[in-house]
PDB file of C-alpha atoms in Angstrom:
ATOM      1  CA  MET A 473      32.071  62.089  -5.022  1.00  0.00           C
ATOM      2  CA  ASN A 474      29.584  61.643  -7.862  1.00  0.00           C
ATOM      3  CA  THR A 475      31.002  61.057 -11.294  1.00  0.00           C
ATOM      4  CA  ILE A 476      29.422  60.870 -14.684  1.00  0.00           C
ATOM      5  CA  SER A 477      30.732  58.189 -16.967  1.00  0.00           C
ATOM      6  CA  SER A 478      30.304  58.090 -20.698  1.00  0.00           C
ATOM      7  CA  GLN A 479      28.828  54.869 -22.024  1.00  0.00           C
ATOM      8  CA  LYS A 480      27.851  53.987 -25.547  1.00  0.00           C
ATOM      9  CA  SER A 481      24.097  53.475 -25.447  1.00  0.00           C
ATOM     10  CA  GLY A 482      23.621  52.201 -28.973  1.00  0.00           C
ATOM     11  CA  LEU A 483      21.904  55.415 -30.065  1.00  0.00           C
ATOM     12  CA  SER A 484      23.214  57.390 -33.002  1.00  0.00           C
ATOM     13  CA  ALA A 485      25.009  60.562 -32.051  1.00  0.00           C
ATOM     14  CA  GLY A 486      24.184  63.859 -33.651  1.00  0.00           C
ATOM     15  CA  LYS A 487      21.239  65.186 -35.553  1.00  0.00           C
ATOM     16  CA  PRO A 488      18.946  62.994 -37.658  1.00  0.00           C
ATOM     17  CA  PRO A 489      19.144  63.529 -41.399  1.00  0.00           C
ATOM     18  CA  ILE A 490      17.094  66.385 -42.844  1.00  0.00           C
ATOM     19  CA  GLY A 491      13.747  65.182 -44.117  1.00  0.00           C
ATOM     20  CA  LEU A 492      13.442  62.169 -41.827  1.00  0.00           C
ATOM     21  CA  SER A 493       9.863  62.503 -40.588  1.00  0.00           C
ATOM     22  CA  ASN A 494       8.851  58.863 -40.248  1.00  0.00           C
ATOM     23  CA  PHE A 495       8.739  58.043 -36.516  1.00  0.00           C
ATOM     24  CA  PRO A 496       9.169  54.241 -36.843  1.00  0.00           C
ATOM     25  CA  GLU A 497      12.170  54.780 -39.123  1.00  0.00           C
ATOM     26  CA  LEU A 498      13.639  57.289 -36.659  1.00  0.00           C
ATOM     27  CA  ILE A 499      13.487  54.677 -33.886  1.00  0.00           C
ATOM     28  CA  ARG A 500      14.599  51.796 -36.139  1.00  0.00           C
ATOM     29  CA  GLU A 501      17.679  53.749 -37.237  1.00  0.00           C
ATOM     30  CA  GLY A 502      18.606  54.303 -33.580  1.00  0.00           C
ATOM     31  CA  TYR A 503      18.102  58.052 -33.301  1.00  0.00           C
ATOM     32  CA  CYS A 504      17.137  59.479 -29.932  1.00  0.00           C
ATOM     33  CA  TYR A 505      13.589  60.777 -29.486  1.00  0.00           C
ATOM     34  CA  VAL A 506      12.693  63.076 -26.597  1.00  0.00           C
ATOM     35  CA  ASP A 507       8.971  63.107 -25.847  1.00  0.00           C
ATOM     36  CA  LYS A 508       7.998  66.516 -24.479  1.00  0.00           C
ATOM     37  CA  SER A 509       4.246  66.089 -24.804  1.00  0.00           C
ATOM     38  CA  LEU A 510       3.779  66.229 -21.012  1.00  0.00           C
ATOM     39  CA  LEU A 511       4.961  69.842 -21.165  1.00  0.00           C
ATOM     40  CA  VAL A 512       1.701  70.704 -22.930  1.00  0.00           C
ATOM     41  CA  GLN A 513      -0.254  69.654 -19.848  1.00  0.00           C
ATOM     42  CA  SER A 514       1.962  71.737 -17.563  1.00  0.00           C
ATOM     43  CA  VAL A 515       1.368  74.773 -19.801  1.00  0.00           C
ATOM     44  CA  LEU A 516      -2.394  74.193 -19.755  1.00  0.00           C
ATOM     45  CA  ASP A 517      -2.390  73.797 -15.970  1.00  0.00           C
ATOM     46  CA  SER A 518      -0.295  76.923 -15.428  1.00  0.00           C
ATOM     47  CA  PRO A 519      -2.072  79.769 -13.630  1.00  0.00           C
ATOM     48  CA  ALA A 520      -0.003  82.321 -15.573  1.00  0.00           C
ATOM     49  CA  LYS A 521      -1.917  84.950 -17.537  1.00  0.00           C
ATOM     50  CA  VAL A 522       0.909  85.387 -20.041  1.00  0.00           C
ATOM     51  CA  LEU A 523       2.995  82.693 -21.680  1.00  0.00           C
ATOM     52  CA  LEU A 524       6.300  83.407 -23.412  1.00  0.00           C
ATOM     53  CA  LEU A 525       7.316  80.878 -26.062  1.00  0.00           C
ATOM     54  CA  PRO A 526      10.717  81.994 -27.359  1.00  0.00           C
ATOM     55  CA  ARG A 527      12.019  80.523 -30.578  1.00  0.00           C
ATOM     56  CA  PRO A 528      15.530  80.215 -31.932  1.00  0.00           C
ATOM     57  CA  ARG A 529      16.949  82.947 -34.119  1.00  0.00           C
ATOM     58  CA  ARG A 530      16.296  82.551 -37.838  1.00  0.00           C
ATOM     59  CA  PHE A 531      13.497  80.108 -37.150  1.00  0.00           C
TER      60      PHE A 531
END
C-alpha cells in the first residue's frame, strides 16, 4: 500500500505576502516557487485551433 507522509520541507506554508515581487527575496525567505514556463511551449506546440484560458472569478 502506498502512503503519503507529511514532512516539513523548510518552505514557508501559505501565500507570500502581498507586494512581494522580488524573486531572490521570495526564494531567500523560503517561499515555494512553481515554474510553469514549460507550459508555454506546450501551448505553442499544440495543434488546437482554439485555446481556452479560464481565469478565476473576480480576477
